[in-house]
Coordinates of C-alpha atoms (C1' of nucleotides) in Angstrom, one line a residue:
Chain A
M1 CA -32.5 -17.8 -20.0
S2 CA -31.4 -16.4 -16.6
E3 CA -30.9 -12.9 -15.8
P4 CA -28.0 -12.9 -13.3
T5 CA -28.9 -9.5 -12.0
I6 CA -32.3 -10.7 -10.9
D7 CA -30.9 -13.5 -9.3
T8 CA -28.6 -11.4 -7.3
L9 CA -30.9 -9.1 -6.2
R10 CA -33.3 -12.0 -5.0
A11 CA -30.3 -13.7 -3.2
H12 CA -30.1 -10.4 -1.1
D13 CA -33.8 -10.1 -0.3
I14 CA -34.3 -7.2 -2.9
H15 CA -37.6 -7.2 -4.9
P16 CA -36.5 -7.0 -8.4
S17 CA -38.5 -4.0 -9.8
P18 CA -37.7 -3.1 -13.1
Q19 CA -36.0 0.3 -11.6
R20 CA -33.8 -1.9 -9.2
V21 CA -33.0 -4.2 -12.1
A22 CA -32.0 -1.3 -14.3
V23 CA -29.7 0.2 -11.7
G24 CA -28.3 -3.3 -10.7
R25 CA -27.3 -4.1 -14.5
Y26 CA -25.1 -1.2 -14.4
V27 CA -23.8 -0.5 -10.9
L28 CA -23.1 -4.2 -9.9
Y29 CA -20.5 -4.5 -12.7
T30 CA -18.9 -1.4 -13.3
D31 CA -15.6 -0.5 -12.4
E32 CA -16.0 3.3 -12.9
H33 CA -16.8 4.2 -9.2
P34 CA -19.9 6.1 -10.0
S35 CA -21.3 8.9 -8.1
A36 CA -25.5 8.8 -7.7
E37 CA -25.7 11.4 -10.6
V38 CA -23.5 9.3 -13.0
V39 CA -25.5 6.1 -12.2
F40 CA -28.6 8.3 -13.0
D41 CA -27.3 9.0 -16.5
R42 CA -26.2 5.6 -17.1
V43 CA -29.4 4.0 -16.2
R44 CA -31.9 6.5 -17.8
A45 CA -30.5 5.2 -21.3
A46 CA -32.3 2.0 -20.5
L47 CA -35.1 3.5 -18.4
P48 CA -35.8 6.9 -19.2
T49 CA -38.6 7.3 -16.7
I50 CA -36.5 6.7 -13.5
S51 CA -36.1 9.5 -11.3
L52 CA -32.8 10.6 -9.3
A53 CA -34.5 10.0 -6.0
T54 CA -35.3 6.6 -6.8
V55 CA -31.6 5.8 -8.1
Y56 CA -30.4 7.3 -4.6
N57 CA -32.8 4.9 -2.6
T58 CA -31.8 2.1 -4.7
L59 CA -28.1 2.5 -4.2
N60 CA -28.7 3.0 -0.3
L61 CA -30.8 -0.2 -0.3
F62 CA -28.0 -2.1 -2.3
V63 CA -25.4 -0.7 0.2
E64 CA -27.7 -1.8 3.2
K65 CA -28.1 -5.4 1.5
G66 CA -24.6 -5.7 1.3
L67 CA -24.2 -5.6 -2.5
L68 CA -22.3 -2.3 -2.9
R69 CA -19.8 -0.3 -0.9
S70 CA -20.0 3.7 -0.6
L71 CA -17.0 5.6 -0.2
A72 CA -16.1 9.0 0.8
L73 CA -13.4 9.6 -1.9
R74 CA -14.3 12.6 -3.9
E75 CA -15.1 15.7 -2.2
G76 CA -18.9 16.5 -1.9
R77 CA -20.1 13.5 -3.4
T78 CA -20.2 9.8 -2.4
V79 CA -19.5 7.2 -5.0
F80 CA -20.3 3.6 -5.2
D81 CA -18.3 0.4 -5.8
P82 CA -19.7 -2.9 -6.2
C83 CA -16.1 -4.7 -5.6
L84 CA -16.4 -5.7 -2.0
E85 CA -13.4 -7.4 -1.3
P86 CA -10.6 -5.3 0.8
H87 CA -8.8 -3.2 -1.8
H88 CA -7.0 0.3 -2.0
H89 CA -7.9 3.4 -4.2
F90 CA -5.8 5.5 -6.6
I91 CA -7.3 8.7 -7.6
D92 CA -6.2 10.5 -10.8
D93 CA -6.1 14.3 -9.7
E94 CA -6.3 15.7 -13.2
T95 CA -9.4 13.6 -14.4
G96 CA -11.0 12.4 -11.2
T97 CA -10.7 8.6 -12.3
I98 CA -10.8 6.4 -9.5
V99 CA -8.8 2.9 -9.9
D100 CA -9.1 -0.1 -7.7
V101 CA -5.5 -1.1 -6.3
P102 CA -5.4 -4.8 -5.4
W103 CA -5.1 -5.5 -1.7
D104 CA -1.9 -7.6 -2.0
A105 CA -0.3 -4.7 -4.3
L106 CA 0.6 -3.0 -1.1
E107 CA 1.6 -3.9 2.1
V108 CA 1.0 -1.7 5.4
K109 CA 2.9 -2.3 8.6
N110 CA 2.2 -1.7 12.2
V111 CA -1.6 -1.5 11.9
D112 CA -1.9 -3.3 15.1
G113 CA 0.7 -1.1 17.1
L114 CA -1.4 2.2 17.3
G115 CA -1.9 2.0 21.1
D116 CA -5.6 2.5 21.9
L117 CA -6.7 2.8 18.4
Q118 CA -8.4 -0.8 17.8
V119 CA -8.4 -0.9 13.9
D120 CA -11.2 -2.9 12.2
S121 CA -10.4 -1.9 8.6
Y122 CA -8.3 0.3 6.6
Q123 CA -7.3 1.3 3.1
V124 CA -4.6 3.3 1.4
V125 CA -6.0 6.4 -0.5
L126 CA -3.3 7.0 -3.4
R127 CA -3.3 10.4 -5.4
G128 CA -1.4 11.1 -8.5
K129 CA -1.3 10.7 -12.5
R130 CA -1.9 7.8 -14.3
L131 CA 0.4 7.3 -17.1
S132 CA -0.8 5.8 -20.6
Chain B
M1 CA 1.3 42.3 22.4
S2 CA 1.5 40.2 19.4
E3 CA -1.6 38.1 17.9
P4 CA -0.2 34.9 16.3
T5 CA -3.5 34.4 14.2
I6 CA -3.2 37.7 12.5
D7 CA 0.4 37.3 11.7
T8 CA -0.2 34.1 10.2
L9 CA -2.9 35.5 7.9
R10 CA -0.7 38.3 7.0
A11 CA 2.2 35.8 6.1
H12 CA -0.2 34.1 3.8
D13 CA -1.5 37.3 2.1
I14 CA -5.0 37.2 3.8
H15 CA -6.3 40.5 5.0
P16 CA -7.1 39.8 8.7
S17 CA -10.9 41.0 8.8
P18 CA -12.4 40.3 12.1
Q19 CA -14.3 37.2 10.7
R20 CA -11.2 35.7 9.2
V21 CA -9.4 36.1 12.5
A22 CA -12.3 34.7 14.6
V23 CA -12.5 31.4 12.2
G24 CA -8.6 31.4 12.2
R25 CA -8.3 31.4 16.2
Y26 CA -10.3 28.3 16.1
V27 CA -9.7 26.3 13.1
L28 CA -5.8 26.7 12.9
Y29 CA -5.4 25.3 16.4
T30 CA -7.9 22.6 16.4
D31 CA -7.4 18.7 16.1
E32 CA -11.2 17.9 16.0
H33 CA -11.2 17.8 12.3
P34 CA -14.4 20.1 12.0
S35 CA -16.9 20.4 9.3
A36 CA -18.0 23.9 8.0
E37 CA -21.0 23.6 10.3
V38 CA -18.9 22.9 13.3
V39 CA -16.6 25.8 12.7
F40 CA -19.5 28.1 12.3
D41 CA -20.8 26.9 15.8
R42 CA -17.5 27.2 17.4
V43 CA -16.9 30.8 15.8
R44 CA -20.4 31.9 16.6
A45 CA -19.3 31.7 20.4
A46 CA -16.8 34.4 19.8
L47 CA -18.5 36.4 16.9
P48 CA -22.1 35.7 16.9
T49 CA -23.2 37.9 13.9
I50 CA -20.9 35.9 11.3
S51 CA -22.8 33.9 8.7
L52 CA -22.3 30.1 7.5
A53 CA -21.5 31.5 3.9
T54 CA -18.5 33.6 5.3
V55 CA -17.5 30.6 7.4
Y56 CA -17.4 28.6 4.1
N57 CA -15.7 31.3 1.9
T58 CA -13.2 31.6 4.7
L59 CA -12.4 28.0 5.1
N60 CA -12.0 27.9 1.1
L61 CA -9.7 30.9 1.3
F62 CA -7.7 29.2 3.9
V63 CA -7.2 25.9 1.8
E64 CA -6.5 28.1 -1.3
K65 CA -3.7 29.9 0.5
G66 CA -2.2 26.8 2.2
L67 CA -3.2 27.2 5.9
L68 CA -5.6 24.2 5.8
R69 CA -6.3 20.8 4.4
S70 CA -9.8 19.8 3.1
L71 CA -10.5 16.1 3.6
A72 CA -13.2 13.7 2.3
L73 CA -13.3 11.4 5.1
R74 CA -16.9 11.8 6.5
E75 CA -19.7 11.0 3.8
G76 CA -21.4 13.9 2.7
R77 CA -19.5 16.6 4.3
T78 CA -16.0 18.1 4.0
V79 CA -14.0 18.2 7.1
F80 CA -10.8 20.6 7.5
D81 CA -7.4 19.9 9.2
P82 CA -4.7 22.6 9.9
C83 CA -2.0 19.9 10.1
L84 CA -0.3 20.2 6.7
E85 CA 2.4 17.5 7.2
P86 CA 1.4 14.1 5.6
H87 CA -0.1 12.0 7.9
H88 CA -2.7 9.2 8.3
H89 CA -6.3 9.4 9.9
F90 CA -8.3 6.9 12.0
I91 CA -12.0 7.3 12.1
D92 CA -13.8 6.1 15.2
D93 CA -17.1 4.5 13.6
E94 CA -19.1 4.7 16.7
T95 CA -18.5 8.4 17.3
G96 CA -17.3 9.8 14.1
T97 CA -14.2 11.1 15.7
I98 CA -11.2 11.6 13.5
V99 CA -7.8 11.2 14.8
D100 CA -4.5 12.2 13.3
V101 CA -1.8 9.3 13.2
P102 CA 1.5 10.4 12.7
W103 CA 3.4 9.5 9.5
D104 CA 5.9 7.3 11.1
A105 CA 3.6 5.2 12.9
L106 CA 3.0 3.2 9.9
E107 CA 4.8 2.0 6.9
V108 CA 3.4 1.5 3.6
K109 CA 5.6 -0.7 1.2
N110 CA 5.4 -0.7 -2.7
V111 CA 3.9 2.6 -3.3
D112 CA 6.2 3.0 -6.4
G113 CA 5.7 -0.3 -7.8
L114 CA 2.2 0.1 -9.1
G115 CA 2.8 0.1 -12.9
D116 CA 1.4 3.3 -14.8
L117 CA 0.0 4.7 -11.4
Q118 CA 2.3 7.6 -10.5
V119 CA 1.7 8.1 -6.9
D120 CA 2.3 11.8 -5.8
S121 CA 0.9 11.4 -2.1
Y122 CA -1.0 8.8 -0.3
Q123 CA -2.4 8.4 3.3
V124 CA -3.9 5.4 5.1
V125 CA -7.5 5.8 6.3
L126 CA -8.1 3.3 9.2
R127 CA -11.6 2.7 10.9
G128 CA -12.4 0.9 14.2
K129 CA -12.9 1.8 17.7
R130 CA -10.7 4.0 20.1
L131 CA -10.5 2.3 23.2
S132 CA -10.4 4.4 26.6
Chain C
dA1 C1' -61.0 -2.9 1.9
dT2 C1' -56.3 -3.3 4.0
dC3 C1' -51.7 -3.8 4.0
dG4 C1' -46.8 -3.7 2.7
dG5 C1' -43.8 -2.2 -0.7
dT6 C1' -42.3 1.0 -4.4
dG7 C1' -41.1 5.3 -6.9
dC8 C1' -40.9 10.1 -6.7
dA9 C1' -42.4 15.1 -5.5
dA10 C1' -41.2 18.0 -2.3
dA11 C1' -38.3 19.1 1.7
dT12 C1' -33.7 19.2 3.4
dT13 C1' -28.8 19.7 4.0
dA14 C1' -24.3 21.2 2.0
dT15 C1' -22.1 24.3 -0.5
dT16 C1' -21.3 28.4 -4.1
dT17 C1' -22.2 32.5 -6.5
dG18 C1' -23.2 37.2 -7.2
dC19 C1' -23.8 41.7 -5.6
dA20 C1' -24.3 45.6 -2.1
dT21 C1' -21.6 47.6 0.9
dG22 C1' -17.5 49.9 2.7
dA23 C1' -12.1 50.7 3.1
dA24 C1' -8.2 52.4 0.7
dT25 C1' -6.1 55.6 -2.6
Chain D
dA1 C1' -14.9 59.1 -7.4
dT2 C1' -12.9 54.7 -8.4
dT3 C1' -11.2 50.3 -7.4
dC4 C1' -11.1 46.3 -4.8
dA5 C1' -11.8 43.2 -1.0
dT6 C1' -15.4 41.6 2.1
dG7 C1' -19.5 39.1 4.0
dC8 C1' -23.8 37.4 3.2
dA9 C1' -28.7 36.6 1.0
dA10 C1' -30.0 34.0 -2.3
dA11 C1' -29.2 30.2 -5.5
dT12 C1' -27.5 25.8 -6.7
dA13 C1' -26.0 21.1 -5.9
dA14 C1' -26.6 16.7 -3.1
dT15 C1' -29.3 13.7 -0.7
dT16 C1' -33.4 12.4 2.3
dT17 C1' -38.2 11.9 3.6
dG18 C1' -42.8 11.2 3.6
dC19 C1' -47.0 10.0 1.1
dA20 C1' -49.7 8.5 -2.9
dC21 C1' -50.3 4.5 -5.8
dC22 C1' -50.4 -0.1 -6.9
dG23 C1' -50.6 -5.0 -6.2
dA24 C1' -51.7 -9.1 -3.5
dT25 C1' -54.8 -10.7 0.1

DNA sequence: ATCGGTGCAAATTATTTGCATGAAT
DNA sequence: ATTCATGCAAATAATTTGCACCGAT
């Protein structure tokens, strides 16, 4: 029986302690763009003794090791996204929900024509309401 | 002798107290995308007795009254921008400097073709190095 | 016993709240 | 004297740091 989360952590030089595995099992597979606080709530369901500081440290470690990306999208709190490929983000202003928008769904023209601004990466941040 | 900052505050139903005028004289005309802390430092040069809480409250009031926009661009701190027209932002990863990019310098295609995502506003956030 | 890695209590940073004070009627 | 706006001390929220503990040598 293999445990893919543990394999992933090892592949990135992260010792798979119980706390790190519990955080990884949730945050490496979610699409809800959680803040550290949300990760804490979710992970406590599986590991009630974990502390918020350990969640922060684990998230920062995952970012450093290239498993997660941290995003400044919501005011006042950093959110985390396990999707590493370039993509855009849509923010529902009413609910705060953040949705990934595939890279190819939009096209941005003239990124290389901005004079002395040498662009290494970019994303479009969209806001509005999700109909459903 | 007219004082344009005071006129602007009055035009937006903001009582021009000395603290608000001092904050406004800086933040309504700057292009440096300051955090609250930076505003505090700049304003203290003119009004050494002002407190950081008053700076925060004044910035939030200006945002509420439509004089400023607050932006989640730097991790962990909100920054403020007096430019209200739609535009994009370039962030210099080395220095943290944020530069406005005119709306017409870029073109984003297919914003209205995202299915159930009804886009009310958007901006491109670019990162890289400014050459000079 | 020593050392490197781990997790969390405590500290720090960022921001908001609530109330004392003063100006206008 | 009552009301309402104002500004800041104190409180709260968000995140980081530093050290005690534990397992491997």
